[in-house]
Structures are given as C-alpha cells and as structure tokens.
PDB file of C-alpha atoms in Angstrom:
ATOM      1  CA  UNK A   1      29.789 -26.892 -36.205  1.00 85.00           C
ATOM      2  CA  UNK A   2      27.609 -28.399 -33.457  1.00 84.00           C
ATOM      3  CA  UNK A   3      24.140 -27.547 -32.277  1.00 88.00           C
ATOM      4  CA  UNK A   4      23.749 -25.760 -28.899  1.00 90.00           C
ATOM      5  CA  UNK A   5      22.204 -27.555 -25.966  1.00 88.00           C
ATOM      6  CA  UNK A   6      19.877 -24.482 -25.764  1.00 92.00           C
ATOM      7  CA  UNK A   7      17.337 -24.214 -28.669  1.00 93.00           C
ATOM      8  CA  UNK A   8      14.273 -22.199 -29.440  1.00 95.00           C
ATOM      9  CA  UNK A   9      11.081 -22.309 -31.556  1.00 95.00           C
ATOM     10  CA  UNK A  10      10.149 -19.756 -34.156  1.00 95.00           C
ATOM     11  CA  UNK A  11       9.180 -16.493 -32.401  1.00 97.00           C
ATOM     12  CA  UNK A  12       5.512 -15.471 -32.464  1.00 98.00           C
ATOM     13  CA  UNK A  13       4.365 -11.912 -32.867  1.00 98.00           C
ATOM     14  CA  UNK A  14       1.670 -11.419 -30.226  1.00 98.00           C
ATOM     15  CA  UNK A  15       1.215  -7.647 -30.235  1.00 98.00           C
ATOM     16  CA  UNK A  16       1.940  -4.748 -32.607  1.00 98.00           C
ATOM     17  CA  UNK A  17       0.826  -1.212 -31.903  1.00 98.00           C
ATOM     18  CA  UNK A  18       1.929   1.896 -33.934  1.00 98.00           C
ATOM     19  CA  UNK A  19       0.498   5.318 -33.175  1.00 97.00           C
ATOM     20  CA  UNK A  20       1.676   8.436 -34.989  1.00 96.00           C
ATOM     21  CA  UNK A  21       1.409  11.457 -32.756  1.00 94.00           C
ATOM     22  CA  UNK A  22      -0.579  14.254 -34.415  1.00 93.00           C
ATOM     23  CA  UNK A  23       0.390  16.571 -31.502  1.00 93.00           C
ATOM     24  CA  UNK A  24       4.120  15.958 -31.834  1.00 94.00           C
ATOM     25  CA  UNK A  25       6.218  19.128 -31.211  1.00 94.00           C
ATOM     26  CA  UNK A  26       9.682  18.947 -32.820  1.00 92.00           C
ATOM     27  CA  UNK A  27      10.955  21.644 -30.413  1.00 93.00           C
ATOM     28  CA  UNK A  28      10.416  19.288 -27.423  1.00 94.00           C
ATOM     29  CA  UNK A  29      12.043  16.262 -28.994  1.00 91.00           C
ATOM     30  CA  UNK A  30      15.251  15.151 -27.236  1.00 90.00           C
ATOM     31  CA  UNK A  31      15.604  11.647 -28.708  1.00 91.00           C
ATOM     32  CA  UNK A  32      13.482   8.568 -28.639  1.00 93.00           C
ATOM     33  CA  UNK A  33      12.813   6.595 -25.475  1.00 92.00           C
ATOM     34  CA  UNK A  34      13.269   2.805 -25.346  1.00 93.00           C
ATOM     35  CA  UNK A  35      11.978   0.373 -22.786  1.00 92.00           C
ATOM     36  CA  UNK A  36      11.851  -3.433 -22.703  1.00 93.00           C
ATOM     37  CA  UNK A  37      10.125  -6.002 -20.486  1.00 93.00           C
ATOM     38  CA  UNK A  38      10.919  -9.640 -20.254  1.00 96.00           C
ATOM     39  CA  UNK A  39       8.569 -12.311 -18.930  1.00 97.00           C
ATOM     40  CA  UNK A  40       9.780 -15.902 -18.485  1.00 96.00           C
ATOM     41  CA  UNK A  41       7.373 -18.748 -17.807  1.00 96.00           C
ATOM     42  CA  UNK A  42       9.595 -21.703 -16.862  1.00 95.00           C
ATOM     43  CA  UNK A  43       8.380 -25.299 -16.625  1.00 93.00           C
ATOM     44  CA  UNK A  44       8.970 -26.968 -13.210  1.00 85.00           C
ATOM     45  CA  UNK A  45       9.019 -30.459 -14.775  1.00 88.00           C
ATOM     46  CA  UNK A  46      10.224 -30.062 -18.318  1.00 92.00           C
ATOM     47  CA  UNK A  47      13.377 -28.388 -19.715  1.00 94.00           C
ATOM     48  CA  UNK A  48      11.576 -25.545 -21.461  1.00 95.00           C
ATOM     49  CA  UNK A  49      10.313 -22.059 -20.943  1.00 97.00           C
ATOM     50  CA  UNK A  50       8.224 -19.443 -22.838  1.00 97.00           C
ATOM     51  CA  UNK A  51      10.072 -16.124 -22.970  1.00 97.00           C
ATOM     52  CA  UNK A  52       8.208 -12.983 -24.003  1.00 97.00           C
ATOM     53  CA  UNK A  53       9.887  -9.668 -24.825  1.00 97.00           C
ATOM     54  CA  UNK A  54       7.920  -6.446 -24.993  1.00 96.00           C
ATOM     55  CA  UNK A  55       9.598  -3.454 -26.588  1.00 95.00           C
ATOM     56  CA  UNK A  56       8.236   0.037 -26.221  1.00 96.00           C
ATOM     57  CA  UNK A  57       9.590   2.840 -28.468  1.00 96.00           C
ATOM     58  CA  UNK A  58       8.530   6.461 -27.803  1.00 96.00           C
ATOM     59  CA  UNK A  59       5.530   7.445 -25.773  1.00 95.00           C
ATOM     60  CA  UNK A  60       2.104   8.888 -26.340  1.00 95.00           C
ATOM     61  CA  UNK A  61       3.090  12.459 -25.315  1.00 95.00           C
ATOM     62  CA  UNK A  62       3.979  15.586 -27.371  1.00 94.00           C
ATOM     63  CA  UNK A  63       7.723  15.033 -27.076  1.00 95.00           C
ATOM     64  CA  UNK A  64       7.646  11.911 -29.304  1.00 96.00           C
ATOM     65  CA  UNK A  65       6.685  11.571 -32.918  1.00 96.00           C
ATOM     66  CA  UNK A  66       5.241   8.082 -32.431  1.00 96.00           C
ATOM     67  CA  UNK A  67       4.682   5.185 -30.123  1.00 97.00           C
ATOM     68  CA  UNK A  68       5.419   1.553 -30.991  1.00 98.00           C
ATOM     69  CA  UNK A  69       4.736  -1.515 -28.826  1.00 98.00           C
ATOM     70  CA  UNK A  70       5.833  -4.934 -30.048  1.00 98.00           C
ATOM     71  CA  UNK A  71       5.531  -8.181 -28.094  1.00 98.00           C
ATOM     72  CA  UNK A  72       6.976 -11.483 -29.247  1.00 98.00           C
ATOM     73  CA  UNK A  73       7.489 -14.807 -27.561  1.00 98.00           C
ATOM     74  CA  UNK A  74       9.282 -18.056 -28.230  1.00 98.00           C
ATOM     75  CA  UNK A  75       9.673 -21.409 -26.568  1.00 98.00           C
ATOM     76  CA  UNK A  76      13.217 -22.232 -25.391  1.00 97.00           C
ATOM     77  CA  UNK A  77      14.303 -25.813 -24.718  1.00 97.00           C
ATOM     78  CA  UNK A  78      17.514 -27.139 -23.229  1.00 95.00           C
ATOM     79  CA  UNK A  79      19.160 -30.445 -22.370  1.00 93.00           C
ATOM     80  CA  UNK A  80      18.625 -31.598 -18.799  1.00 90.00           C
ATOM     81  CA  UNK A  81      22.384 -31.774 -18.041  1.00 89.00           C
ATOM     82  CA  UNK A  82      22.722 -27.921 -18.327  1.00 89.00           C
ATOM     83  CA  UNK A  83      23.300 -26.266 -14.989  1.00 90.00           C
ATOM     84  CA  UNK A  84      20.181 -24.425 -13.647  1.00 91.00           C
ATOM     85  CA  UNK A  85      22.039 -21.220 -13.079  1.00 93.00           C
ATOM     86  CA  UNK A  86      23.395 -21.284 -16.645  1.00 94.00           C
ATOM     87  CA  UNK A  87      19.874 -21.921 -17.978  1.00 94.00           C
ATOM     88  CA  UNK A  88      18.473 -19.004 -15.963  1.00 94.00           C
ATOM     89  CA  UNK A  89      21.214 -16.676 -17.256  1.00 92.00           C
ATOM     90  CA  UNK A  90      20.480 -17.817 -20.870  1.00 94.00           C
ATOM     91  CA  UNK A  91      16.759 -17.236 -20.340  1.00 95.00           C
ATOM     92  CA  UNK A  92      17.327 -13.725 -18.875  1.00 94.00           C
ATOM     93  CA  UNK A  93      19.953 -12.499 -21.400  1.00 93.00           C
ATOM     94  CA  UNK A  94      20.362 -14.580 -24.482  1.00 94.00           C
ATOM     95  CA  UNK A  95      16.684 -15.385 -25.078  1.00 96.00           C
ATOM     96  CA  UNK A  96      15.474 -11.680 -25.034  1.00 96.00           C
ATOM     97  CA  UNK A  97      18.453 -10.779 -27.234  1.00 95.00           C
ATOM     98  CA  UNK A  98      17.441 -13.403 -29.780  1.00 96.00           C
ATOM     99  CA  UNK A  99      13.797 -12.322 -29.770  1.00 97.00           C
ATOM    100  CA  UNK A 100      14.950  -8.722 -30.120  1.00 96.00           C
ATOM    101  CA  UNK A 101      16.672  -9.548 -33.401  1.00 96.00           C
ATOM    102  CA  UNK A 102      13.213 -10.539 -34.738  1.00 97.00           C
ATOM    103  CA  UNK A 103      11.546  -7.421 -33.381  1.00 97.00           C
ATOM    104  CA  UNK A 104      14.121  -5.058 -34.890  1.00 97.00           C
ATOM    105  CA  UNK A 105      13.027  -5.402 -38.581  1.00 97.00           C
ATOM    106  CA  UNK A 106       9.380  -5.122 -37.608  1.00 98.00           C
ATOM    107  CA  UNK A 107       9.954  -1.739 -35.975  1.00 97.00           C
ATOM    108  CA  UNK A 108      12.019  -0.551 -38.918  1.00 97.00           C
ATOM    109  CA  UNK A 109       9.370  -1.596 -41.426  1.00 97.00           C
ATOM    110  CA  UNK A 110       6.492  -0.012 -39.501  1.00 97.00           C
ATOM    111  CA  UNK A 111       8.266   3.314 -38.909  1.00 96.00           C
ATOM    112  CA  UNK A 112       9.574   3.434 -42.510  1.00 96.00           C
ATOM    113  CA  UNK A 113       5.943   3.261 -43.658  1.00 96.00           C
ATOM    114  CA  UNK A 114       4.991   6.280 -41.508  1.00 94.00           C
ATOM    115  CA  UNK A 115       5.472  10.001 -42.110  1.00 93.00           C
ATOM    116  CA  UNK A 116       8.683   9.774 -40.017  1.00 91.00           C
ATOM    117  CA  UNK A 117      12.110   8.420 -40.961  1.00 91.00           C
ATOM    118  CA  UNK A 118      12.851   4.751 -40.389  1.00 95.00           C
ATOM    119  CA  UNK A 119      13.759   3.971 -36.788  1.00 95.00           C
ATOM    120  CA  UNK A 120      16.424   1.292 -36.436  1.00 95.00           C
ATOM    121  CA  UNK A 121      16.344  -0.164 -33.003  1.00 93.00           C
ATOM    122  CA  UNK A 122      19.951  -0.068 -31.686  1.00 89.00           C
ATOM    123  CA  UNK A 123      21.763  -2.998 -30.094  1.00 87.00           C
ATOM    124  CA  UNK A 124      20.775  -3.305 -26.490  1.00 85.00           C
ATOM    125  CA  UNK A 125      23.006  -4.641 -23.734  1.00 84.00           C
ATOM    126  CA  UNK A 126      21.019  -7.339 -21.882  1.00 80.00           C
ATOM    127  CA  UNK A 127      23.598  -7.879 -19.193  1.00 79.00           C
ATOM    128  CA  UNK A 128      21.427  -5.971 -16.713  1.00 74.00           C
ATOM    129  CA  UNK A 129      18.080  -7.142 -18.163  1.00 73.00           C
ATOM    130  CA  UNK A 130      15.420  -7.411 -15.484  1.00 74.00           C
ATOM    131  CA  UNK A 131      13.219 -10.357 -16.169  1.00 82.00           C
ATOM    132  CA  UNK A 132      10.130 -11.514 -14.364  1.00 86.00           C
ATOM    133  CA  UNK A 133      10.453 -15.291 -14.002  1.00 84.00           C
ATOM    134  CA  UNK A 134       7.544 -17.534 -12.990  1.00 87.00           C
ATOM    135  CA  UNK A 135       7.237 -21.312 -12.868  1.00 86.00           C
ATOM    136  CA  UNK A 136       4.474 -23.375 -14.324  1.00 77.00           C
ATOM    137  CA  UNK A 137       3.500 -27.017 -14.024  1.00 71.00           C
TER     138      UNK A 137
END
C-alpha cells in the first residue's frame, strides 16, 4: 500500500449547535432537511488549502424536531506534480466527503442524547457539491 499524494491534517471542530424544538408539531413533519456548505481557502504559493464543511440538519421551525449545525475544517496538502484540475476536484468532492465522515458520529451522538431518536447522517453524493473557493497568499 502506498500513501496518496493528497493528504490532510486532523479535522478541527469549529462550531456545534444543537437546539431541540419545543414547538415541534409531529403532524407537520415530512422528514428531516439536510444542507451542506463547503468553503475552500487555497494557497496561491503553497500546495495546501483549508477546507471547511458546514452541515445543517433540520431547521428552527415547527416542522422539525431539532436543528443541528456542525462546522469542521482540515488542512489538505498535495504534491506539486498533481494536476491543478485534479487538485480542485479533490478539494471540492473528496475533501468534504472526508470531513463529513468526522461530522457523522458527532451528529449521531448529540441527537442520541436528546429526547429524539438518534439521527444517522446518510451518505451524501458530493459529485454536484457546490464549493466556494478563494485563494490566499
């Protein structure tokens, strides 16, 4: 087995919000809503980037039993010989998928400790992930 030319640091939890909804109305519930946002801060000079993934579960309205917001980031590094287009694709799809695997157990643990059943975040297809990419010095 050989190491990838694309590596990452340990992800950092930067935000965790859980709010149970005291006004939740079961009759209005039609399933939980999921949203994600990806921010990429890519270095102009070095072969690295900070990728942040924000996951929102539910909303703060009567139709949802709870609201969860989790934000995590990690630094991604790659070898200079990697094609720029390949790197951008890895940053937009693979990096958020990897961070999501760290977010998943956090959401499960938090919801499991609430009055509601555990919520296991499903696998999410990142093929069409919209990421905001910025460059930094």
